[in-house]
Amino acid sequence: MLRDSFGRVATDLRVSLTDKCNLRCTYCMPPEGLDWLPNAQLLTADEVVRLVSLGVERLGITEVRYTGGEPLLRRELADIVARTAALEPRPQISLTTNGIGLARLAGPLADAGLDRVNVSLDTLDPATFKRLAHRDRHADVIAGLAAADRAGLRPVKVNAVLMRGVNEHEAVPLLRWCLEQGYELRFIEQMPLDAQHRWTRESMVTADEILGLLSEAFDLTPDDLEERGSAPAERFLVDGGPARVGVIGSVTRPFCGACDRVRLTADGQVRNCLFATEESDLKAAMRAGATDDELAERWRAAVGRKRAGHGIDDPSFLQPARPMSAIGG
Ligand code: SAM
C-alpha cells in the first residue's frame, strides 16, 4: 500500500496525460499559453498503463482519474481507458475535462470503460466564457456535458471556479441550471496555482462567500447522510434534496488530514500534493530499465515522504514551480 508517515493511505491516483490545453482560463495560464513539455518527455501510452497497472495491481490504487492539461487532447485516451478498465481489480475510472470534444468522445469513452466525468464550466454566458477562457467554445462545453449524460457517465459533475468581479454573480444561476439538467455542481476555491502567479487571497471567492451567495436562493443543509471521508467537496442538500451541491474549500477549509490522493504528472513524476515542492521521477527510473519491484519501491518511498498538509496558510508557503496545468488538476 501507499502509506505515508501520518498513516494516510493513497488509493486515488490522478494521472495527467498532457500539460497542453485548448483553453486559457485566466486562473490557470496566460493567453499566449505556456512552454509545453516536449513530446519525448511525455509518458507514452504504454508507460502510463504500466505505471497505472503497478498502482492498481500492487499498490492499492482503487480509483484512477485522468486529467491534464486537457486529457481529451491525448489521442490514445480511449485506449488508455480501455486498458485501465481491464486491470484486476478493476479501478473506478473518471475524467476531468473542459468538455471540448466530449460531444464526439463521450460514447467511445463510456464504451472503453470510463465511469464518470467532471466537466469544468464557470459561466452560463458565452461572452464571459470567451473573456475568461480566451476561446469562444462555450457551446462545445454545453454539448459535451449533454453527451456525457446521454452516454451514462453519471453523475455528471460540473466544476466551477468563481472569480471576484467576473462570475461570482453566477453562483445561483449556475446551480439552478445544473439542477435543471441533473448535473451535480461543485464550486472550487481558486488556488495559488496559476502560471502567472497572480493569485491573491483577496481575489479568491471563499467557500463561506459561496455558501452565503447560494443561501440567498436555496435552502442548504449539510449532507450528513453520506460520510465525507476523503472527498474534497463538502456536500449540501439543496432545498431538502435529493439534489446536492458541493463546495471545495481547498484554501480556507483544507482537508489534508483525510487526503487519499497521489498524482502522476504527464512526464512521469509522482507528486503527493498539488502544492508539493518535491517530485519523484518514475519515468527516468523506468526508462533506465527499473523493474516493477523497483518502481513500486520508489513510489512507496515517495508517498512515505508526504507532508501533513499543503501549508498555504504557512508564512513559509511557496507556490509550486509547476502551474496546475502541468501538474494535473
Ligand atoms: N482541462 C481539464 C479541465 O478543465 O477540467 C482538466 C485540468 S484542469 C487544471 C482541472 C480543474 O482545475 C478545472 O476544473 C479547473 O477549473 C481547475 N483549476 C485550474 N486552475 C485552478 C486554480 N488556480 N484554482 C482552482 N481550480 C483551478
mmCIF file of C-alpha atoms and ligand atoms in Angstrom:
data_model
loop_
_atom_site.group_PDB
_atom_site.id
_atom_site.type_symbol
_atom_site.label_atom_id
_atom_site.label_comp_id
_atom_site.label_asym_id
_atom_site.label_seq_id
_atom_site.Cartn_x
_atom_site.Cartn_y
_atom_site.Cartn_z
ATOM 1 C CA MET A 1 0.000 0.000 0.000
ATOM 2 C CA LEU A 2 0.964 3.627 -0.426
ATOM 3 C CA ARG A 3 1.019 4.680 3.224
ATOM 4 C CA ASP A 4 2.528 7.950 4.435
ATOM 5 C CA SER A 5 4.170 8.645 7.765
ATOM 6 C CA PHE A 6 0.883 10.040 9.159
ATOM 7 C CA GLY A 7 -0.968 6.793 8.424
ATOM 8 C CA ARG A 8 -2.892 8.106 5.404
ATOM 9 C CA VAL A 9 -3.204 5.629 2.549
ATOM 10 C CA ALA A 10 -3.253 6.853 -1.044
ATOM 11 C CA THR A 11 -5.889 4.987 -3.060
ATOM 12 C CA ASP A 12 -6.905 7.729 -5.510
ATOM 13 C CA LEU A 13 -4.475 8.253 -8.383
ATOM 14 C CA ARG A 14 -4.718 11.387 -10.564
ATOM 15 C CA VAL A 15 -2.854 10.930 -13.815
ATOM 16 C CA SER A 16 -2.090 13.864 -16.084
ATOM 17 C CA LEU A 17 -1.965 12.784 -19.723
ATOM 18 C CA THR A 18 -0.715 16.058 -21.167
ATOM 19 C CA ASP A 19 0.169 19.538 -19.968
ATOM 20 C CA LYS A 20 -1.383 21.094 -23.097
ATOM 21 C CA CYS A 21 -4.784 22.717 -23.031
ATOM 22 C CA ASN A 22 -7.045 24.260 -25.650
ATOM 23 C CA LEU A 23 -8.383 26.888 -23.223
ATOM 24 C CA ARG A 24 -6.519 29.671 -21.454
ATOM 25 C CA CYS A 25 -8.540 30.149 -18.271
ATOM 26 C CA THR A 26 -7.166 33.218 -16.534
ATOM 27 C CA TYR A 27 -6.776 31.457 -13.167
ATOM 28 C CA CYS A 28 -4.612 28.799 -14.825
ATOM 29 C CA MET A 29 -2.406 30.177 -17.610
ATOM 30 C CA PRO A 30 -1.680 33.285 -19.698
ATOM 31 C CA PRO A 31 -3.453 33.889 -23.044
ATOM 32 C CA GLU A 32 -0.316 33.026 -25.008
ATOM 33 C CA GLY A 33 -0.114 29.574 -23.370
ATOM 34 C CA LEU A 34 2.989 28.049 -21.810
ATOM 35 C CA ASP A 35 6.140 26.262 -22.919
ATOM 36 C CA TRP A 36 4.639 22.793 -23.298
ATOM 37 C CA LEU A 37 6.621 19.694 -22.385
ATOM 38 C CA PRO A 38 8.470 18.245 -25.385
ATOM 39 C CA ASN A 39 6.791 15.044 -26.628
ATOM 40 C CA ALA A 40 9.825 12.938 -25.747
ATOM 41 C CA GLN A 41 9.317 13.855 -22.103
ATOM 42 C CA LEU A 42 5.680 12.738 -22.004
ATOM 43 C CA LEU A 43 4.952 9.236 -20.815
ATOM 44 C CA THR A 44 3.901 7.073 -23.745
ATOM 45 C CA ALA A 45 0.537 5.294 -23.521
ATOM 46 C CA ASP A 46 2.382 2.062 -22.679
ATOM 47 C CA GLU A 47 4.326 3.804 -19.903
ATOM 48 C CA VAL A 48 1.134 5.322 -18.473
ATOM 49 C CA VAL A 49 -0.549 1.929 -18.465
ATOM 50 C CA ARG A 50 2.494 0.246 -16.913
ATOM 51 C CA LEU A 51 2.548 2.705 -14.002
ATOM 52 C CA VAL A 52 -1.227 2.674 -13.541
ATOM 53 C CA SER A 53 -1.165 -1.144 -13.537
ATOM 54 C CA LEU A 54 1.515 -1.090 -10.896
ATOM 55 C CA GLY A 55 -0.550 1.311 -8.797
ATOM 56 C CA VAL A 56 -3.719 -0.753 -9.120
ATOM 57 C CA GLU A 57 -2.358 -4.275 -9.007
ATOM 58 C CA ARG A 58 0.369 -3.850 -6.399
ATOM 59 C CA LEU A 59 -0.096 -0.608 -4.510
ATOM 60 C CA GLY A 60 -3.779 -0.472 -3.596
ATOM 61 C CA ILE A 61 -5.000 2.218 -6.014
ATOM 62 C CA THR A 62 -8.775 1.845 -6.404
ATOM 63 C CA GLU A 63 -9.657 4.992 -8.352
ATOM 64 C CA VAL A 64 -7.888 6.399 -11.395
ATOM 65 C CA ARG A 65 -8.744 9.880 -12.649
ATOM 66 C CA TYR A 66 -7.300 11.041 -15.961
ATOM 67 C CA THR A 67 -6.704 14.758 -16.220
ATOM 68 C CA GLY A 68 -4.308 17.332 -17.660
ATOM 69 C CA GLY A 69 -3.852 19.929 -19.209
ATOM 70 C CA GLU A 70 -6.749 18.734 -21.283
ATOM 71 C CA PRO A 71 -6.906 14.917 -21.378
ATOM 72 C CA LEU A 72 -9.235 14.840 -24.416
ATOM 73 C CA LEU A 73 -6.283 16.177 -26.434
ATOM 74 C CA ARG A 74 -4.483 12.890 -25.877
ATOM 75 C CA ARG A 75 -5.267 10.749 -28.933
ATOM 76 C CA GLU A 76 -4.727 7.446 -27.121
ATOM 77 C CA LEU A 77 -7.185 8.337 -24.324
ATOM 78 C CA ALA A 78 -9.831 5.700 -25.181
ATOM 79 C CA ASP A 79 -7.114 3.046 -25.475
ATOM 80 C CA ILE A 80 -5.614 4.051 -22.113
ATOM 81 C CA VAL A 81 -9.082 3.929 -20.508
ATOM 82 C CA ALA A 82 -9.818 0.504 -22.018
ATOM 83 C CA ARG A 83 -6.512 -0.897 -20.742
ATOM 84 C CA THR A 84 -7.184 0.601 -17.306
ATOM 85 C CA ALA A 85 -10.646 -0.976 -17.242
ATOM 86 C CA ALA A 86 -9.082 -4.381 -17.962
ATOM 87 C CA LEU A 87 -6.984 -4.283 -14.766
ATOM 88 C CA GLU A 88 -7.700 -6.598 -11.844
ATOM 89 C CA PRO A 89 -9.142 -5.462 -9.518
ATOM 90 C CA ARG A 90 -10.887 -3.055 -11.870
ATOM 91 C CA PRO A 91 -10.482 0.522 -10.581
ATOM 92 C CA GLN A 92 -13.105 3.248 -10.839
ATOM 93 C CA ILE A 93 -12.143 5.379 -13.840
ATOM 94 C CA SER A 94 -13.009 9.049 -14.121
ATOM 95 C CA LEU A 95 -12.016 12.031 -16.228
ATOM 96 C CA THR A 96 -11.631 15.749 -15.505
ATOM 97 C CA THR A 97 -12.082 17.696 -18.720
ATOM 98 C CA ASN A 98 -13.089 21.064 -20.110
ATOM 99 C CA GLY A 99 -15.623 19.180 -22.245
ATOM 100 C CA ILE A 100 -14.366 20.368 -25.644
ATOM 101 C CA GLY A 101 -14.622 17.322 -27.907
ATOM 102 C CA LEU A 102 -16.678 15.364 -25.392
ATOM 103 C CA ALA A 103 -19.735 15.587 -27.666
ATOM 104 C CA ARG A 104 -17.878 13.229 -30.019
ATOM 105 C CA LEU A 105 -15.880 11.234 -27.464
ATOM 106 C CA ALA A 106 -18.298 10.603 -24.570
ATOM 107 C CA GLY A 107 -19.810 7.484 -26.214
ATOM 108 C CA PRO A 108 -16.493 5.864 -27.201
ATOM 109 C CA LEU A 109 -15.013 6.648 -23.771
ATOM 110 C CA ALA A 110 -18.017 5.129 -21.972
ATOM 111 C CA ASP A 111 -17.676 2.060 -24.231
ATOM 112 C CA ALA A 112 -13.981 1.869 -23.324
ATOM 113 C CA GLY A 113 -14.889 1.711 -19.620
ATOM 114 C CA LEU A 114 -14.935 5.309 -18.374
ATOM 115 C CA ASP A 115 -17.266 5.508 -15.363
ATOM 116 C CA ARG A 116 -17.661 9.188 -14.597
ATOM 117 C CA VAL A 117 -16.738 12.643 -15.744
ATOM 118 C CA ASN A 118 -16.177 16.090 -14.221
ATOM 119 C CA VAL A 119 -16.594 18.922 -16.694
ATOM 120 C CA SER A 120 -15.339 22.405 -15.918
ATOM 121 C CA LEU A 121 -17.824 25.198 -16.571
ATOM 122 C CA ASP A 122 -17.502 28.563 -14.848
ATOM 123 C CA THR A 123 -20.242 30.516 -16.573
ATOM 124 C CA LEU A 124 -23.548 30.238 -18.432
ATOM 125 C CA ASP A 125 -22.723 33.262 -20.551
ATOM 126 C CA PRO A 126 -20.774 32.650 -23.803
ATOM 127 C CA ALA A 127 -19.292 36.172 -23.683
ATOM 128 C CA THR A 128 -17.993 35.681 -20.131
ATOM 129 C CA PHE A 129 -16.643 32.283 -21.169
ATOM 130 C CA LYS A 130 -14.700 33.884 -24.001
ATOM 131 C CA ARG A 131 -13.317 36.550 -21.676
ATOM 132 C CA LEU A 132 -12.367 34.012 -19.032
ATOM 133 C CA ALA A 133 -11.005 31.202 -21.218
ATOM 134 C CA HIS A 134 -9.817 33.308 -24.177
ATOM 135 C CA ARG A 135 -11.604 30.940 -26.559
ATOM 136 C CA ASP A 136 -15.150 31.022 -27.953
ATOM 137 C CA ARG A 137 -16.035 27.417 -27.038
ATOM 138 C CA HIS A 138 -18.964 27.707 -24.599
ATOM 139 C CA ALA A 139 -21.365 25.808 -26.890
ATOM 140 C CA ASP A 140 -18.888 22.915 -27.214
ATOM 141 C CA VAL A 141 -18.758 22.509 -23.439
ATOM 142 C CA ILE A 142 -22.554 22.528 -23.120
ATOM 143 C CA ALA A 143 -22.787 19.936 -25.911
ATOM 144 C CA GLY A 144 -20.061 17.851 -24.236
ATOM 145 C CA LEU A 145 -21.987 17.822 -20.958
ATOM 146 C CA ALA A 146 -25.168 16.660 -22.684
ATOM 147 C CA ALA A 147 -23.258 13.907 -24.489
ATOM 148 C CA ALA A 148 -21.692 12.718 -21.225
ATOM 149 C CA ASP A 149 -25.146 12.459 -19.707
ATOM 150 C CA ARG A 150 -26.509 10.557 -22.719
ATOM 151 C CA ALA A 151 -23.529 8.191 -22.592
ATOM 152 C CA GLY A 152 -24.367 7.380 -18.953
ATOM 153 C CA LEU A 153 -21.212 8.934 -17.448
ATOM 154 C CA ARG A 154 -23.245 9.785 -14.353
ATOM 155 C CA PRO A 155 -23.398 11.523 -12.043
ATOM 156 C CA VAL A 156 -22.176 14.212 -14.430
ATOM 157 C CA LYS A 157 -20.304 16.654 -12.240
ATOM 158 C CA VAL A 158 -19.625 20.267 -13.096
ATOM 159 C CA ASN A 159 -16.611 22.090 -11.614
ATOM 160 C CA ALA A 160 -16.838 25.864 -11.317
ATOM 161 C CA VAL A 161 -14.296 28.411 -10.090
ATOM 162 C CA LEU A 162 -15.769 31.776 -9.095
ATOM 163 C CA MET A 163 -13.747 34.946 -9.585
ATOM 164 C CA ARG A 164 -14.487 38.249 -7.965
ATOM 165 C CA GLY A 165 -15.951 40.738 -10.407
ATOM 166 C CA VAL A 166 -16.044 38.161 -13.224
ATOM 167 C CA ASN A 167 -18.579 35.425 -12.490
ATOM 168 C CA GLU A 168 -19.332 35.407 -8.769
ATOM 169 C CA HIS A 169 -22.826 36.697 -9.576
ATOM 170 C CA GLU A 170 -23.402 33.411 -11.427
ATOM 171 C CA ALA A 171 -23.290 31.191 -8.343
ATOM 172 C CA VAL A 172 -27.084 30.936 -8.125
ATOM 173 C CA PRO A 173 -27.819 30.708 -11.896
ATOM 174 C CA LEU A 174 -25.127 28.032 -12.305
ATOM 175 C CA LEU A 175 -26.653 25.931 -9.533
ATOM 176 C CA ARG A 176 -30.192 26.445 -10.864
ATOM 177 C CA TRP A 177 -29.095 25.357 -14.344
ATOM 178 C CA CYS A 178 -27.220 22.301 -13.066
ATOM 179 C CA LEU A 179 -30.245 21.260 -11.023
ATOM 180 C CA GLU A 180 -32.439 21.552 -14.136
ATOM 181 C CA GLN A 181 -30.020 19.456 -16.194
ATOM 182 C CA GLY A 182 -29.479 16.856 -13.458
ATOM 183 C CA TYR A 183 -25.760 17.670 -13.091
ATOM 184 C CA GLU A 184 -24.004 17.885 -9.729
ATOM 185 C CA LEU A 185 -22.276 21.234 -9.317
ATOM 186 C CA ARG A 186 -19.140 21.721 -7.244
ATOM 187 C CA PHE A 187 -17.585 25.089 -6.618
ATOM 188 C CA ILE A 188 -13.788 25.105 -6.195
ATOM 189 C CA GLU A 189 -11.977 27.892 -4.378
ATOM 190 C CA GLN A 190 -9.378 29.481 -6.593
ATOM 191 C CA MET A 191 -5.943 28.197 -5.585
ATOM 192 C CA PRO A 192 -2.464 29.718 -5.946
ATOM 193 C CA LEU A 193 -1.587 27.522 -8.914
ATOM 194 C CA ASP A 194 -1.758 29.930 -11.839
ATOM 195 C CA ALA A 195 1.288 30.135 -14.079
ATOM 196 C CA GLN A 196 1.208 33.947 -13.849
ATOM 197 C CA HIS A 197 1.409 33.918 -10.004
ATOM 198 C CA ARG A 198 -1.391 36.483 -9.837
ATOM 199 C CA TRP A 199 -3.479 34.731 -7.171
ATOM 200 C CA THR A 200 -4.210 36.751 -4.065
ATOM 201 C CA ARG A 201 -6.210 35.799 -1.022
ATOM 202 C CA GLU A 202 -8.359 38.906 -1.510
ATOM 203 C CA SER A 203 -9.343 37.987 -5.049
ATOM 204 C CA MET A 204 -10.381 34.476 -4.059
ATOM 205 C CA VAL A 205 -14.123 33.909 -3.550
ATOM 206 C CA THR A 206 -14.123 31.820 -0.391
ATOM 207 C CA ALA A 207 -16.239 28.790 0.462
ATOM 208 C CA ASP A 208 -18.054 30.903 3.079
ATOM 209 C CA GLU A 209 -18.884 33.527 0.484
ATOM 210 C CA ILE A 210 -20.085 30.903 -1.996
ATOM 211 C CA LEU A 211 -22.359 29.354 0.614
ATOM 212 C CA GLY A 212 -23.626 32.840 1.527
ATOM 213 C CA LEU A 213 -24.474 33.587 -2.118
ATOM 214 C CA LEU A 214 -26.255 30.255 -2.582
ATOM 215 C CA SER A 215 -28.162 30.585 0.678
ATOM 216 C CA GLU A 216 -29.907 33.686 -0.659
ATOM 217 C CA ALA A 217 -31.780 31.471 -3.130
ATOM 218 C CA PHE A 218 -31.617 27.935 -1.780
ATOM 219 C CA ASP A 219 -32.051 26.123 1.495
ATOM 220 C CA LEU A 220 -28.767 24.263 2.056
ATOM 221 C CA THR A 221 -28.366 21.555 4.664
ATOM 222 C CA PRO A 222 -25.102 19.701 5.258
ATOM 223 C CA ASP A 223 -25.405 16.280 3.685
ATOM 224 C CA ASP A 224 -24.561 14.068 6.603
ATOM 225 C CA LEU A 225 -26.276 11.029 5.081
ATOM 226 C CA GLU A 226 -23.004 10.149 3.480
ATOM 227 C CA GLU A 227 -19.758 10.461 5.371
ATOM 228 C CA ARG A 228 -17.463 12.991 3.720
ATOM 229 C CA GLY A 229 -14.491 10.661 4.174
ATOM 230 C CA SER A 230 -11.655 11.757 1.947
ATOM 231 C CA ALA A 231 -13.935 13.563 -0.538
ATOM 232 C CA PRO A 232 -12.682 17.099 -1.126
ATOM 233 C CA ALA A 233 -16.188 18.539 -1.556
ATOM 234 C CA GLU A 234 -18.369 19.425 1.399
ATOM 235 C CA ARG A 235 -21.788 18.483 0.106
ATOM 236 C CA PHE A 236 -25.101 20.137 0.859
ATOM 237 C CA LEU A 237 -28.646 19.025 0.121
ATOM 238 C CA VAL A 238 -30.400 21.689 -1.941
ATOM 239 C CA ASP A 239 -33.926 22.531 -0.763
ATOM 240 C CA GLY A 240 -34.120 19.289 1.194
ATOM 241 C CA GLY A 241 -32.560 17.111 -1.549
ATOM 242 C CA PRO A 242 -32.085 14.744 -3.192
ATOM 243 C CA ALA A 243 -30.112 17.211 -5.362
ATOM 244 C CA ARG A 244 -26.809 18.292 -3.895
ATOM 245 C CA VAL A 245 -24.156 20.948 -4.354
ATOM 246 C CA GLY A 246 -20.511 20.666 -3.325
ATOM 247 C CA VAL A 247 -18.042 23.285 -2.189
ATOM 248 C CA ILE A 248 -14.331 22.523 -2.272
ATOM 249 C CA GLY A 249 -12.644 24.923 0.123
ATOM 250 C CA SER A 250 -9.104 23.829 -0.654
ATOM 251 C CA VAL A 251 -7.647 27.047 0.745
ATOM 252 C CA THR A 252 -9.930 28.092 3.596
ATOM 253 C CA ARG A 253 -11.244 24.654 4.617
ATOM 254 C CA PRO A 254 -8.358 22.303 3.873
ATOM 255 C CA PHE A 255 -8.986 18.577 4.030
ATOM 256 C CA CYS A 256 -5.371 17.366 4.018
ATOM 257 C CA GLY A 257 -5.852 15.211 7.127
ATOM 258 C CA ALA A 258 -8.095 12.863 5.145
ATOM 259 C CA CYS A 259 -6.224 13.113 1.825
ATOM 260 C CA ASP A 260 -6.060 9.811 -0.059
ATOM 261 C CA ARG A 261 -4.617 11.218 -3.280
ATOM 262 C CA VAL A 262 -1.386 10.799 -5.172
ATOM 263 C CA ARG A 263 -0.561 12.303 -8.564
ATOM 264 C CA LEU A 264 1.416 11.283 -11.598
ATOM 265 C CA THR A 265 2.417 14.108 -13.919
ATOM 266 C CA ALA A 266 2.420 13.751 -17.706
ATOM 267 C CA ASP A 267 6.222 13.446 -17.554
ATOM 268 C CA GLY A 268 6.121 10.633 -15.037
ATOM 269 C CA GLN A 269 6.754 12.367 -11.708
ATOM 270 C CA VAL A 270 4.988 11.216 -8.553
ATOM 271 C CA ARG A 271 3.616 14.166 -6.579
ATOM 272 C CA ASN A 272 1.920 13.858 -3.216
ATOM 273 C CA CYS A 273 0.016 17.114 -3.450
ATOM 274 C CA LEU A 274 -0.879 19.886 -5.884
ATOM 275 C CA PHE A 275 1.297 22.098 -3.713
ATOM 276 C CA ALA A 276 4.215 19.708 -3.288
ATOM 277 C CA THR A 277 7.656 21.091 -3.985
ATOM 278 C CA GLU A 278 9.169 17.607 -4.280
ATOM 279 C CA GLU A 279 8.640 15.053 -7.021
ATOM 280 C CA SER A 280 9.911 11.534 -7.533
ATOM 281 C CA ASP A 281 10.936 10.620 -11.075
ATOM 282 C CA LEU A 282 9.401 7.286 -12.120
ATOM 283 C CA LYS A 283 9.893 7.982 -15.822
ATOM 284 C CA ALA A 284 13.682 8.227 -15.597
ATOM 285 C CA ALA A 285 13.810 5.068 -13.495
ATOM 286 C CA MET A 286 11.506 3.239 -15.910
ATOM 287 C CA ARG A 287 13.494 4.344 -18.966
ATOM 288 C CA ALA A 288 16.731 3.288 -17.229
ATOM 289 C CA GLY A 289 15.313 -0.230 -17.001
ATOM 290 C CA ALA A 290 13.872 -0.365 -13.474
ATOM 291 C CA THR A 291 11.853 -3.489 -12.699
ATOM 292 C CA ASP A 292 8.257 -3.315 -11.451
ATOM 293 C CA ASP A 293 9.539 -4.100 -7.945
ATOM 294 C CA GLU A 294 11.989 -1.215 -8.090
ATOM 295 C CA LEU A 295 9.355 1.195 -9.410
ATOM 296 C CA ALA A 296 6.882 0.124 -6.722
ATOM 297 C CA GLU A 297 9.512 0.652 -4.037
ATOM 298 C CA ARG A 298 10.361 4.114 -5.374
ATOM 299 C CA TRP A 299 6.663 5.036 -5.436
ATOM 300 C CA ARG A 300 6.126 3.753 -1.870
ATOM 301 C CA ALA A 301 9.108 5.743 -0.624
ATOM 302 C CA ALA A 302 7.822 8.894 -2.345
ATOM 303 C CA VAL A 303 4.407 8.623 -0.674
ATOM 304 C CA GLY A 304 6.159 7.923 2.633
ATOM 305 C CA ARG A 305 7.510 11.483 2.438
ATOM 306 C CA LYS A 306 4.058 13.087 2.016
ATOM 307 C CA ARG A 307 3.702 16.196 4.151
ATOM 308 C CA ALA A 308 0.969 16.716 6.722
ATOM 309 C CA GLY A 309 -0.707 19.498 4.756
ATOM 310 C CA HIS A 310 -0.423 21.884 1.826
ATOM 311 C CA GLY A 311 0.731 24.722 4.071
ATOM 312 C CA ILE A 312 -0.927 27.583 2.124
ATOM 313 C CA ASP A 313 -1.511 29.329 5.430
ATOM 314 C CA ASP A 314 2.087 28.860 6.499
ATOM 315 C CA PRO A 315 4.220 32.017 6.437
ATOM 316 C CA SER A 316 6.851 29.965 4.601
ATOM 317 C CA PHE A 317 4.425 28.833 1.859
ATOM 318 C CA LEU A 318 5.875 28.932 -1.645
ATOM 319 C CA GLN A 319 3.744 28.449 -4.742
ATOM 320 C CA PRO A 320 4.978 25.338 -6.573
ATOM 321 C CA ALA A 321 7.096 25.952 -9.649
ATOM 322 C CA ARG A 322 4.730 23.968 -11.867
ATOM 323 C CA PRO A 323 1.316 25.506 -12.587
ATOM 324 C CA MET A 324 -1.903 23.487 -12.271
ATOM 325 C CA SER A 325 -1.928 22.574 -15.976
ATOM 326 C CA ALA A 326 1.497 20.964 -15.718
ATOM 327 C CA ILE A 327 0.671 19.061 -12.533
ATOM 328 C CA GLY A 328 -2.751 17.757 -13.469
ATOM 329 C CA GLY A 329 -5.769 19.242 -11.739
HETATM 330 N N1 SAM B 1 -8.588 20.741 -18.602
HETATM 331 C C1 SAM B 1 -9.346 19.960 -17.673
HETATM 332 C C2 SAM B 1 -10.462 20.772 -17.068
HETATM 333 O O1 SAM B 1 -10.647 21.921 -17.476
HETATM 334 O O2 SAM B 1 -11.191 20.251 -16.219
HETATM 335 C C3 SAM B 1 -8.522 19.299 -16.573
HETATM 336 C C4 SAM B 1 -7.430 20.068 -15.948
HETATM 337 S S1 SAM B 1 -7.931 21.497 -15.057
HETATM 338 C C5 SAM B 1 -6.380 22.037 -14.415
HETATM 339 C C6 SAM B 1 -8.776 20.763 -13.683
HETATM 340 C C7 SAM B 1 -9.610 21.689 -12.850
HETATM 341 O O3 SAM B 1 -8.749 22.587 -12.195
HETATM 342 C C8 SAM B 1 -10.621 22.523 -13.620
HETATM 343 O O4 SAM B 1 -11.879 22.363 -13.033
HETATM 344 C C9 SAM B 1 -10.125 23.934 -13.437
HETATM 345 O O5 SAM B 1 -11.179 24.850 -13.369
HETATM 346 C C10 SAM B 1 -9.404 23.824 -12.120
HETATM 347 N N2 SAM B 1 -8.390 24.850 -11.902
HETATM 348 C C11 SAM B 1 -7.392 25.261 -12.715
HETATM 349 N N3 SAM B 1 -6.655 26.225 -12.125
HETATM 350 C C12 SAM B 1 -7.200 26.421 -10.910
HETATM 351 C C13 SAM B 1 -6.900 27.271 -9.817
HETATM 352 N N4 SAM B 1 -5.890 28.130 -9.860
HETATM 353 N N5 SAM B 1 -7.667 27.186 -8.710
HETATM 354 C C14 SAM B 1 -8.701 26.318 -8.651
HETATM 355 N N6 SAM B 1 -9.031 25.488 -9.639
HETATM 356 C C15 SAM B 1 -8.304 25.543 -10.755
#
